[in-house]
Coordinates of N, CA and C in Angstrom, one line a residue:
M1 N -18.8 -95.0 -5.3 CA -20.1 -93.9 -5.5 C -21.0 -94.7 -5.1
T2 N -22.2 -94.6 -4.5 CA -23.0 -95.3 -3.2 C -24.6 -95.2 -4.1
S3 N -25.2 -96.1 -3.7 CA -26.3 -96.1 -4.9 C -27.5 -95.2 -3.6
V4 N -28.3 -94.7 -4.0 CA -28.8 -93.3 -3.2 C -30.1 -94.5 -2.8
P5 N -30.7 -94.6 -1.8 CA -30.6 -95.6 -1.1 C -32.3 -95.2 -1.9
T6 N -33.4 -96.3 -1.6 CA -34.8 -95.7 -2.4 C -36.2 -95.4 -1.3
P7 N -35.6 -94.4 -1.5 CA -37.3 -94.4 -0.2 C -38.7 -94.6 0.1
I8 N -39.2 -94.9 1.7 CA -39.7 -95.1 1.8 C -40.7 -94.6 1.6
P9 N -42.1 -95.7 1.5 CA -42.9 -95.2 1.1 C -43.8 -95.1 2.0
S10 N -44.1 -93.6 2.5 CA -45.4 -92.8 3.2 C -46.4 -93.5 4.3
R11 N -47.1 -93.2 4.8 CA -48.2 -94.4 5.3 C -49.5 -94.1 4.0
T12 N -49.7 -93.0 4.1 CA -50.8 -92.4 3.2 C -50.4 -93.4 2.3
Q13 N -49.7 -93.1 1.5 CA -49.3 -94.7 0.4 C -49.4 -95.8 0.1
Y14 N -49.0 -96.2 1.6 CA -48.9 -98.0 1.8 C -50.4 -98.3 2.4
V15 N -51.3 -97.3 3.1 CA -52.7 -97.2 3.1 C -52.8 -97.8 1.2
L16 N -53.0 -96.9 0.5 CA -53.1 -96.4 -0.4 C -53.2 -97.5 -1.8
E17 N -52.0 -98.1 -1.6 CA -51.4 -99.4 -2.0 C -52.7 -100.6 -1.7
G18 N -52.1 -100.4 0.0 CA -52.7 -101.6 0.3 C -55.0 -101.4 0.1
I19 N -55.2 -100.5 -0.4 CA -56.7 -100.9 0.1 C -56.9 -101.2 -2.1
K20 N -56.6 -100.6 -2.7 CA -56.3 -100.6 -3.7 C -56.2 -102.0 -4.2
H21 N -54.6 -102.3 -4.3 CA -55.5 -104.2 -4.7 C -56.0 -104.9 -4.0
R22 N -56.4 -104.1 -2.9 CA -57.8 -105.3 -1.5 C -59.2 -105.9 -2.7
I23 N -59.3 -104.3 -3.6 CA -59.9 -103.7 -3.9 C -60.1 -104.6 -5.9
L24 N -59.3 -104.4 -6.4 CA -58.8 -105.0 -7.5 C -58.3 -106.2 -7.6
T25 N -58.5 -107.2 -6.2 CA -58.5 -108.2 -6.4 C -59.6 -108.8 -6.0
G26 N -60.5 -107.9 -5.9 CA -61.4 -108.7 -4.7 C -61.8 -109.3 -3.6
Q27 N -60.3 -108.6 -2.6 CA -61.2 -108.9 -1.6 C -62.0 -108.0 -0.6
L28 N -61.7 -106.9 -0.8 CA -62.9 -105.5 -0.7 C -63.5 -105.8 -1.5
T29 N -65.1 -106.1 -1.9 CA -65.8 -105.7 -2.8 C -66.7 -104.5 -3.1
P30 N -67.4 -104.3 -4.4 CA -67.8 -103.1 -4.8 C -69.5 -103.3 -4.2
G31 N -69.8 -101.9 -3.3 CA -70.2 -101.9 -2.0 C -70.2 -101.8 -0.6
Q32 N -68.6 -102.8 -1.0 CA -68.2 -103.2 1.1 C -68.2 -101.4 1.4
A33 N -68.5 -101.3 2.5 CA -67.6 -100.8 3.3 C -66.8 -99.8 4.0
L34 N -65.9 -98.8 3.8 CA -64.8 -99.5 4.3 C -65.0 -98.2 5.8
V35 N -64.3 -98.7 6.7 CA -64.7 -98.4 8.1 C -62.7 -98.0 8.0
E36 N -62.2 -96.5 8.3 CA -61.2 -95.8 8.7 C -60.9 -96.1 10.2
T37 N -61.7 -96.7 11.2 CA -61.1 -97.5 11.7 C -60.5 -98.7 12.2
E38 N -62.0 -99.7 11.6 CA -61.2 -100.6 10.4 C -59.6 -101.2 9.7
L39 N -59.6 -100.3 8.8 CA -59.0 -100.5 8.0 C -57.4 -99.3 8.8
A40 N -57.5 -98.5 9.7 CA -56.7 -97.8 10.3 C -56.0 -99.0 11.5
A41 N -56.9 -99.6 12.0 CA -56.6 -101.5 12.6 C -55.4 -103.0 12.3
Q42 N -56.5 -102.6 10.6 CA -55.7 -103.7 9.7 C -54.4 -103.3 9.2
F43 N -53.4 -102.1 8.9 CA -52.7 -101.1 7.8 C -51.9 -101.0 9.7
G44 N -52.5 -101.0 10.9 CA -50.8 -100.5 12.2 C -50.3 -99.0 12.0
V45 N -51.6 -97.9 11.2 CA -51.5 -96.1 10.6 C -53.3 -95.6 11.7
S46 N -52.8 -95.0 11.9 CA -53.7 -93.9 12.7 C -54.4 -93.5 11.4
K47 N -56.0 -92.7 11.8 CA -57.1 -92.8 11.1 C -56.0 -92.0 9.7
T48 N -55.3 -91.1 9.8 CA -55.1 -89.8 8.3 C -54.8 -90.5 7.6
P49 N -53.7 -91.4 8.1 CA -54.0 -91.1 6.8 C -54.0 -92.3 5.6
V50 N -55.9 -93.3 6.4 CA -56.4 -94.1 6.1 C -57.1 -92.8 5.2
R51 N -57.3 -92.3 5.7 CA -58.2 -90.5 5.1 C -58.6 -90.1 4.3
E52 N -57.2 -90.0 4.0 CA -56.4 -89.3 2.9 C -56.1 -90.2 2.4
A53 N -56.1 -91.9 2.2 CA -55.9 -92.3 1.0 C -57.1 -93.2 0.9
L54 N -58.2 -92.7 1.7 CA -59.4 -93.1 0.8 C -60.0 -92.2 0.0
K55 N -59.7 -90.5 -0.1 CA -59.9 -89.0 -0.8 C -59.1 -89.6 -1.6
T56 N -58.1 -90.4 -2.0 CA -57.9 -90.7 -3.4 C -58.1 -91.1 -3.9
L57 N -58.4 -92.7 -3.6 CA -58.7 -93.6 -4.0 C -60.4 -92.8 -4.5
A58 N -61.6 -92.0 -4.3 CA -62.3 -91.3 -4.4 C -62.3 -90.3 -5.8
G59 N -61.6 -89.9 -5.8 CA -60.4 -89.2 -6.7 C -60.7 -90.0 -8.0
T60 N -59.9 -91.3 -7.9 CA -59.4 -92.9 -8.7 C -60.5 -92.9 -9.3
G61 N -61.9 -93.0 -8.8 CA -62.7 -93.1 -9.5 C -63.1 -94.9 -8.8
L62 N -62.8 -95.1 -7.8 CA -62.8 -96.7 -7.1 C -63.0 -96.7 -5.3
V63 N -63.4 -95.6 -5.2 CA -64.4 -94.9 -3.7 C -65.1 -94.8 -4.3
V64 N -66.7 -94.5 -3.5 CA -67.2 -93.4 -3.7 C -68.1 -93.1 -2.0
M65 N -67.5 -91.7 -2.0 CA -67.6 -91.5 0.0 C -69.5 -90.3 -0.4
S66 N -70.3 -90.6 0.7 CA -71.1 -90.2 0.8 C -71.7 -89.4 2.2
Q67 N -72.4 -89.1 1.9 CA -72.6 -87.9 3.3 C -73.8 -88.8 4.3
Y68 N -74.3 -90.5 3.8 CA -74.9 -90.8 4.5 C -74.5 -92.5 4.4
K69 N -74.0 -92.7 3.3 CA -73.4 -94.1 4.2 C -72.0 -93.9 3.6
G70 N -71.2 -93.2 3.9 CA -69.5 -93.9 4.4 C -69.0 -93.7 2.9
V71 N -68.2 -94.2 2.8 CA -66.8 -94.5 1.9 C -67.6 -96.0 2.1
T72 N -67.3 -96.2 0.8 CA -67.8 -98.2 0.1 C -67.4 -98.0 -1.5
V73 N -66.8 -98.9 -1.8 CA -66.1 -99.4 -2.9 C -67.6 -99.3 -3.4
R74 N -67.0 -98.7 -5.1 CA -67.7 -98.4 -6.5 C -68.3 -99.5 -6.8
M75 N -69.6 -99.1 -6.8 CA -70.0 -101.0 -7.6 C -70.3 -100.6 -8.6
V76 N -70.4 -101.4 -9.3 CA -70.0 -101.8 -11.1 C -71.3 -102.3 -11.6
D77 N -71.3 -101.4 -12.8 CA -72.6 -101.8 -13.5 C -72.5 -101.3 -14.8
A78 N -74.0 -101.6 -15.5 CA -73.2 -101.0 -17.4 C -72.9 -100.2 -16.8
D79 N -73.7 -98.6 -16.9 CA -73.3 -97.6 -16.8 C -71.5 -97.5 -16.9
M80 N -71.9 -97.8 -16.1 CA -70.1 -97.9 -15.0 C -68.8 -98.3 -16.2
A81 N -69.1 -99.5 -16.4 CA -68.4 -100.1 -17.5 C -68.6 -99.8 -19.2
R82 N -69.9 -98.9 -19.4 CA -69.2 -98.4 -20.5 C -68.8 -97.1 -20.6
E83 N -69.3 -96.6 -19.8 CA -68.6 -95.1 -19.7 C -66.4 -95.9 -20.1
V84 N -66.1 -96.3 -19.0 CA -64.7 -96.6 -18.9 C -64.4 -97.5 -20.2
Y85 N -65.0 -98.0 -20.4 CA -64.8 -98.9 -21.2 C -64.9 -98.1 -23.1
D86 N -65.6 -97.2 -23.0 CA -66.2 -96.6 -24.7 C -64.4 -95.5 -24.1
V87 N -63.9 -94.9 -23.3 CA -62.8 -93.8 -23.1 C -61.3 -95.0 -23.6
R88 N -61.6 -96.6 -23.3 CA -60.6 -97.7 -23.7 C -60.7 -97.2 -25.3
L89 N -62.2 -97.9 -25.7 CA -62.0 -98.6 -27.6 C -61.4 -96.9 -28.0
L90 N -61.5 -96.0 -28.1 CA -61.1 -94.3 -28.7 C -60.1 -94.2 -28.6
L91 N -59.2 -94.3 -27.3 CA -58.0 -94.0 -27.1 C -56.4 -95.5 -27.3
E92 N -56.8 -95.8 -26.9 CA -55.5 -97.0 -26.4 C -55.4 -98.1 -28.1
P93 N -56.6 -98.3 -28.7 CA -56.2 -99.0 -30.3 C -55.1 -97.7 -30.7
E94 N -55.6 -96.7 -30.8 CA -55.0 -95.6 -31.1 C -53.2 -95.1 -30.5
A95 N -53.3 -95.8 -29.2 CA -51.8 -95.5 -28.4 C -50.9 -96.9 -29.3
L96 N -52.0 -97.6 -28.9 CA -50.9 -98.6 -30.0 C -50.2 -98.3 -30.9
R97 N -51.4 -97.8 -31.3 CA -50.7 -97.3 -33.6 C -49.9 -96.7 -33.3
R98 N -50.2 -96.4 -32.8 CA -48.8 -94.8 -32.8 C -47.5 -96.2 -31.8
T99 N -47.7 -96.9 -31.1 CA -46.5 -97.2 -30.1 C -46.0 -98.4 -31.0
V100 N -46.4 -99.3 -31.7 CA -46.0 -99.8 -33.2 C -45.2 -99.1 -34.2
R101 N -45.7 -98.1 -34.6 CA -45.4 -96.8 -35.4 C -44.3 -96.8 -34.9
R102 N -44.0 -96.3 -34.2 CA -42.8 -95.2 -33.8 C -41.1 -96.1 -33.4
G103 N -41.7 -98.0 -33.2 CA -41.0 -99.2 -33.1 C -40.1 -98.6 -32.2
A104 N -41.8 -98.2 -31.3 CA -41.0 -98.5 -29.4 C -40.7 -100.4 -29.3
S105 N -40.1 -100.4 -28.7 CA -39.8 -101.3 -28.0 C -41.0 -102.0 -26.9
L106 N -41.2 -103.4 -27.2 CA -43.0 -104.3 -26.3 C -41.5 -105.2 -25.9
D107 N -40.7 -105.6 -24.4 CA -40.4 -105.9 -24.2 C -40.8 -106.2 -22.7
V108 N -41.4 -104.9 -21.9 CA -42.3 -104.9 -21.1 C -43.6 -105.7 -21.7
A109 N -43.8 -105.3 -22.1 CA -45.7 -106.1 -22.6 C -45.2 -107.4 -22.5
R110 N -44.2 -108.7 -23.7 CA -44.0 -109.1 -23.5 C -43.8 -110.6 -22.0
S111 N -42.9 -109.0 -21.4 CA -42.9 -109.8 -19.7 C -44.0 -110.4 -19.0
A112 N -44.4 -109.1 -19.3 CA -46.3 -109.2 -18.7 C -47.2 -109.7 -19.2
L113 N -47.2 -110.9 -20.6 CA -47.5 -111.7 -21.4 C -47.3 -112.8 -20.0
T114 N -46.0 -113.0 -20.5 CA -45.2 -114.2 -19.7 C -45.9 -114.5 -17.8
R115 N -45.6 -113.2 -17.3 CA -46.7 -113.3 -15.8 C -47.6 -113.7 -16.4
A116 N -48.6 -114.1 -17.0 CA -49.5 -114.0 -16.4 C -50.1 -115.1 -16.5
D117 N -49.7 -115.6 -18.5 CA -49.3 -117.2 -18.0 C -48.7 -118.1 -17.2
V118 N -48.4 -117.4 -16.4 CA -47.7 -118.3 -15.5 C -48.6 -117.7 -14.0
A119 N -49.0 -116.9 -13.4 CA -50.1 -116.7 -12.7 C -50.8 -117.9 -11.8
T120 N -50.3 -117.5 -10.8 CA -51.0 -118.7 -9.6 C -52.2 -118.8 -9.1
D121 N -52.7 -116.7 -9.1 CA -54.0 -117.1 -8.0 C -54.3 -115.9 -9.5
T122 N -55.2 -115.2 -9.1 CA -56.3 -114.1 -9.9 C -55.8 -112.7 -9.7
A123 N -55.4 -112.5 -8.5 CA -54.4 -111.8 -8.1 C -53.6 -111.2 -9.0
E124 N -52.1 -112.1 -9.2 CA -51.5 -111.9 -9.8 C -51.2 -111.2 -11.0
R125 N -52.5 -112.2 -12.1 CA -52.9 -113.0 -12.8 C -53.7 -111.3 -13.5
S126 N -54.8 -110.4 -12.8 CA -55.0 -109.3 -13.5 C -54.1 -108.4 -13.1
L127 N -53.2 -108.4 -12.0 CA -52.4 -107.1 -12.2 C -51.5 -107.2 -13.7
A128 N -50.9 -108.8 -13.6 CA -50.2 -108.7 -14.9 C -51.2 -108.1 -16.6
N129 N -52.1 -108.0 -16.5 CA -52.9 -107.9 -17.4 C -52.8 -106.6 -17.7
R130 N -53.3 -106.2 -16.2 CA -53.3 -104.2 -16.2 C -51.1 -104.2 -16.6
E131 N -50.1 -104.2 -16.7 CA -48.9 -104.4 -17.2 C -49.0 -104.8 -18.4
F132 N -49.3 -105.3 -19.6 CA -49.4 -106.0 -21.0 C -50.6 -104.8 -21.4
H133 N -51.5 -104.0 -21.3 CA -52.4 -103.0 -22.0 C -51.4 -102.1 -21.5
R134 N -50.7 -101.2 -20.6 CA -50.3 -100.1 -19.8 C -48.6 -100.9 -20.6
A135 N -48.4 -101.4 -21.0 CA -46.9 -101.5 -21.5 C -47.4 -101.2 -23.5
L136 N -48.3 -101.6 -23.6 CA -48.8 -101.4 -25.2 C -49.0 -100.2 -24.8
Y137 N -49.5 -99.2 -24.1 CA -49.6 -97.9 -25.0 C -49.3 -96.4 -23.8
L138 N -48.2 -97.3 -23.0 CA -47.4 -95.4 -22.4 C -46.5 -95.5 -23.9
P139 N -45.7 -96.5 -24.1 CA -44.3 -95.7 -25.5 C -45.1 -95.0 -26.4
C140 N -46.8 -94.9 -26.5 CA -47.3 -93.9 -27.8 C -46.4 -92.7 -28.6
G141 N -46.0 -91.5 -27.1 CA -44.7 -90.7 -27.7 C -45.5 -89.7 -27.4
N142 N -47.3 -89.8 -26.6 CA -47.7 -89.0 -26.2 C -47.5 -88.7 -25.0
P143 N -47.5 -88.4 -23.4 CA -47.5 -87.9 -22.6 C -48.8 -88.5 -22.0
L144 N -49.5 -87.2 -22.5 CA -50.5 -86.8 -22.0 C -51.6 -88.0 -22.7
L145 N -51.8 -88.8 -23.2 CA -52.0 -90.1 -23.4 C -52.3 -90.4 -23.0
G146 N -51.1 -91.2 -22.8 CA -50.9 -92.3 -21.8 C -50.9 -91.9 -20.0
R147 N -50.8 -90.7 -19.5 CA -52.2 -90.3 -17.6 C -53.4 -90.4 -18.7
M148 N -53.6 -89.7 -20.0 CA -55.5 -90.4 -19.8 C -56.2 -91.5 -19.7
L149 N -55.3 -92.5 -20.0 CA -55.1 -94.6 -20.7 C -55.3 -94.5 -18.3
D150 N -53.8 -94.4 -18.0 CA -53.7 -94.3 -17.0 C -54.6 -94.5 -16.2
E151 N -55.0 -92.5 -15.7 CA -56.6 -92.4 -14.8 C -58.2 -93.6 -14.9
V152 N -58.1 -93.8 -16.3 CA -59.2 -95.1 -16.1 C -58.7 -97.0 -15.6
R153 N -56.9 -96.8 -15.6 CA -56.8 -97.6 -15.9 C -57.5 -98.4 -14.1
D154 N -57.5 -97.8 -13.0 CA -57.8 -98.7 -12.1 C -59.1 -98.5 -12.2
Q155 N -60.0 -98.1 -13.0 CA -61.6 -99.2 -12.7 C -62.0 -99.8 -13.8
A156 N -61.2 -99.6 -14.8 CA -61.0 -100.7 -16.3 C -60.5 -102.1 -15.5
A157 N -59.9 -102.1 -14.1 CA -59.7 -103.6 -13.5 C -60.9 -103.7 -12.2
L158 N -61.2 -102.8 -12.0 CA -62.7 -103.1 -11.6 C -63.3 -103.7 -11.7
V159 N -64.0 -103.8 -13.4 CA -64.5 -103.7 -14.3 C -64.4 -105.3 -14.1
S160 N -63.1 -105.8 -15.1 CA -62.4 -106.9 -15.1 C -62.4 -107.7 -14.0
A161 N -62.4 -107.4 -12.5 CA -62.3 -107.7 -11.1 C -63.4 -108.3 -11.1
V162 N -65.2 -107.6 -11.1 CA -66.0 -107.8 -11.1 C -66.4 -108.8 -12.4
A163 N -66.1 -109.4 -13.6 CA -66.6 -109.8 -14.7 C -65.1 -111.3 -14.3
W164 N -64.3 -111.6 -14.1 CA -64.3 -111.9 -13.4 C -64.4 -113.2 -12.8
A165 N -64.8 -112.0 -11.6 CA -65.8 -113.1 -10.1 C -66.3 -114.1 -10.8
A166 N -67.5 -113.1 -11.6 CA -68.9 -114.1 -11.9 C -68.6 -114.9 -12.8
S167 N -68.0 -114.3 -14.1 CA -67.1 -115.2 -14.7 C -66.6 -114.7 -15.6
P168 N -65.2 -116.9 -15.0 CA -63.8 -116.5 -15.6 C -64.1 -116.3 -16.7
S169 N -62.7 -116.0 -17.3 CA -62.4 -116.0 -19.1 C -61.0 -115.3 -19.2
W170 N -59.7 -115.8 -18.4 CA -58.6 -115.1 -18.7 C -57.9 -115.4 -19.5
E171 N -58.7 -116.9 -20.4 CA -57.7 -118.2 -21.0 C -57.9 -117.3 -22.1
R172 N -59.6 -117.2 -22.9 CA -59.9 -116.8 -23.9 C -59.0 -115.9 -24.2
E173 N -58.9 -114.3 -23.4 CA -58.1 -112.7 -22.9 C -56.8 -112.8 -23.6
A174 N -56.5 -114.4 -22.8 CA -54.6 -114.4 -22.8 C -54.5 -114.6 -25.0
D175 N -55.3 -115.3 -25.2 CA -54.7 -116.1 -26.7 C -55.0 -114.2 -27.5
E176 N -56.2 -113.5 -26.9 CA -56.6 -112.8 -27.8 C -55.5 -111.7 -27.1
H177 N -54.8 -111.8 -26.2 CA -53.1 -110.8 -25.2 C -52.1 -111.5 -26.9
R178 N -51.8 -112.5 -27.0 CA -50.9 -112.9 -27.6 C -51.2 -113.1 -29.5
E179 N -52.4 -112.9 -29.4 CA -52.2 -112.5 -30.5 C -51.6 -111.0 -31.5
I180 N -52.4 -109.3 -30.6 CA -51.8 -108.5 -30.3 C -50.6 -108.1 -29.8
L181 N -50.6 -108.4 -29.2 CA -48.5 -108.3 -29.3 C -48.0 -108.6 -30.7
R182 N -48.3 -110.6 -31.2 CA -48.1 -110.8 -32.5 C -47.5 -109.5 -33.5
L183 N -48.7 -109.6 -33.9 CA -49.1 -108.0 -34.7 C -48.4 -106.9 -34.4
A184 N -48.8 -106.1 -33.5 CA -48.0 -105.6 -33.4 C -46.3 -105.9 -33.2
L185 N -45.8 -107.4 -32.8 CA -44.4 -107.4 -33.4 C -43.5 -107.3 -34.9
D186 N -44.8 -107.8 -35.6 CA -44.2 -107.6 -36.3 C -44.9 -106.8 -37.4
G187 N -44.5 -105.2 -37.2 CA -45.0 -103.8 -37.6 C -46.6 -103.3 -38.1
D188 N -47.4 -104.8 -37.5 CA -48.4 -104.2 -38.1 C -49.8 -103.2 -37.5
A189 N -49.5 -101.9 -37.1 CA -49.8 -101.0 -36.6 C -51.1 -100.6 -36.0
D190 N -51.8 -101.4 -37.8 CA -52.9 -101.2 -37.9 C -53.4 -102.7 -37.4
G191 N -53.3 -103.6 -37.1 CA -53.3 -104.8 -37.5 C -54.0 -104.7 -36.0
A192 N -52.9 -104.7 -34.9 CA -52.5 -104.4 -33.8 C -53.7 -103.5 -32.6
A193 N -53.9 -102.7 -33.8 CA -54.8 -101.8 -33.1 C -56.9 -102.1 -33.3
R194 N -56.6 -102.9 -34.2 CA -58.1 -103.4 -34.8 C -57.6 -104.9 -33.3
A195 N -57.0 -105.5 -33.1 CA -57.4 -106.8 -32.5 C -57.6 -106.1 -31.4
L196 N -57.5 -104.9 -31.2 CA -57.2 -104.5 -29.3 C -58.9 -104.4 -29.7
H197 N -58.9 -103.3 -29.8 CA -60.1 -102.8 -30.1 C -61.1 -104.0 -29.9
A198 N -60.8 -104.8 -30.6 CA -61.5 -106.0 -30.1 C -62.2 -106.6 -29.0
H199 N -60.5 -106.4 -28.7 CA -60.6 -107.2 -26.9 C -61.1 -106.7 -26.0
I200 N -61.0 -105.4 -26.0 CA -61.5 -104.4 -25.4 C -63.1 -104.4 -25.6
A201 N -63.5 -104.7 -26.6 CA -64.8 -104.5 -26.8 C -65.3 -106.1 -26.8
S202 N -65.1 -107.0 -27.0 CA -65.7 -108.2 -26.6 C -65.9 -108.6 -25.6
F203 N -64.8 -108.0 -24.6 CA -65.0 -108.1 -23.0 C -65.9 -107.9 -23.2
V204 N -66.5 -106.6 -23.0 CA -67.0 -105.8 -21.8 C -68.9 -106.3 -22.8
E205 N -69.0 -106.3 -23.6 CA -69.3 -107.2 -23.8 C -69.9 -108.9 -23.5
R206 N -69.6 -109.4 -23.0 CA -69.8 -110.8 -22.6 C -69.5 -110.0 -21.6
A207 N -69.3 -109.5 -20.6 CA -69.7 -109.3 -19.0 C -71.1 -109.0 -18.6
F208 N -71.0 -106.7 -19.3 CA -72.1 -105.9 -19.3 C -73.2 -106.3 -20.5
P209 N -73.1 -106.7 -21.2 CA -73.7 -107.2 -22.7 C -75.5 -106.0 -22.7
Q210 N -75.7 -105.4 -22.2 CA -76.4 -104.2 -21.5 C -75.5 -102.7 -21.5
A211 N -75.1 -103.1 -22.4 CA -73.8 -101.9 -22.1 C -74.1 -100.8 -22.9
G212 N -74.1 -101.3 -24.2 CA -74.3 -100.7 -25.4 C -73.2 -99.6 -25.7
L213 N -72.1 -100.9 -25.4 CA -71.4 -99.3 -26.5 C -70.9 -99.3 -27.6
E214 N -70.3 -99.1 -28.2 CA -70.3 -97.1 -29.5 C -69.4 -98.1 -29.9
Q215 N -69.5 -98.7 -31.5 CA -68.7 -99.3 -32.2 C -68.7 -98.8 -33.5
E216 N -67.5 -98.7 -33.5 CA -66.8 -97.1 -35.3 C -65.9 -98.1 -35.7
G217 N -66.4 -98.0 -37.0 CA -65.8 -99.2 -37.4 C -64.2 -98.5 -37.5
Q218 N -64.0 -99.7 -38.1 CA -61.5 -98.6 -37.5 C -61.3 -99.0 -39.9
E219 N -60.6 -97.8 -39.8 CA -60.2 -98.4 -41.3 C -58.5 -99.0 -41.4

């Protein structure tokens, strides 16, 4: 039996992932102009896949298209952080609660936590942290809930990248991640959900104290 070869990513997908990686690791900073001709030269492609990639990134909220300013990396401010983290606070703890109650495997989360601990730079750590959170909510048993959280995942990572650049706090967050995973592995669904809620809220409060997130008590 022969194995099926892995499809080669399209040029648009290649450019899309490349630009996204640069944004989420701080190589492209909020407000920076994204010029099609420059990006096409950097990625060795024509302007067409660059244009399509930028349209997709605009749809996910990572870049902004303006008739006058062209395309720029989305600016991160308190309003943007509040919008993104309000969604996370409403949905992510509940998704984790359901994941734990279903007895879903958390091996991917454990692996991501290990990768974050041994990461040698901010880019690796950021990607591992994103995977950790996704591994907590994705097995919740509701694919729509998982997709909704996926939709704000990149924007949340952009907020994190800006906050870390100003004040690195990943050691504290790593400790909080370990406690969340410990509670989840112990089967304490409500405790894990409360710890995750506190983790998400405290991060954005430290990074953007003017965001003014709504704090709802959790049972």
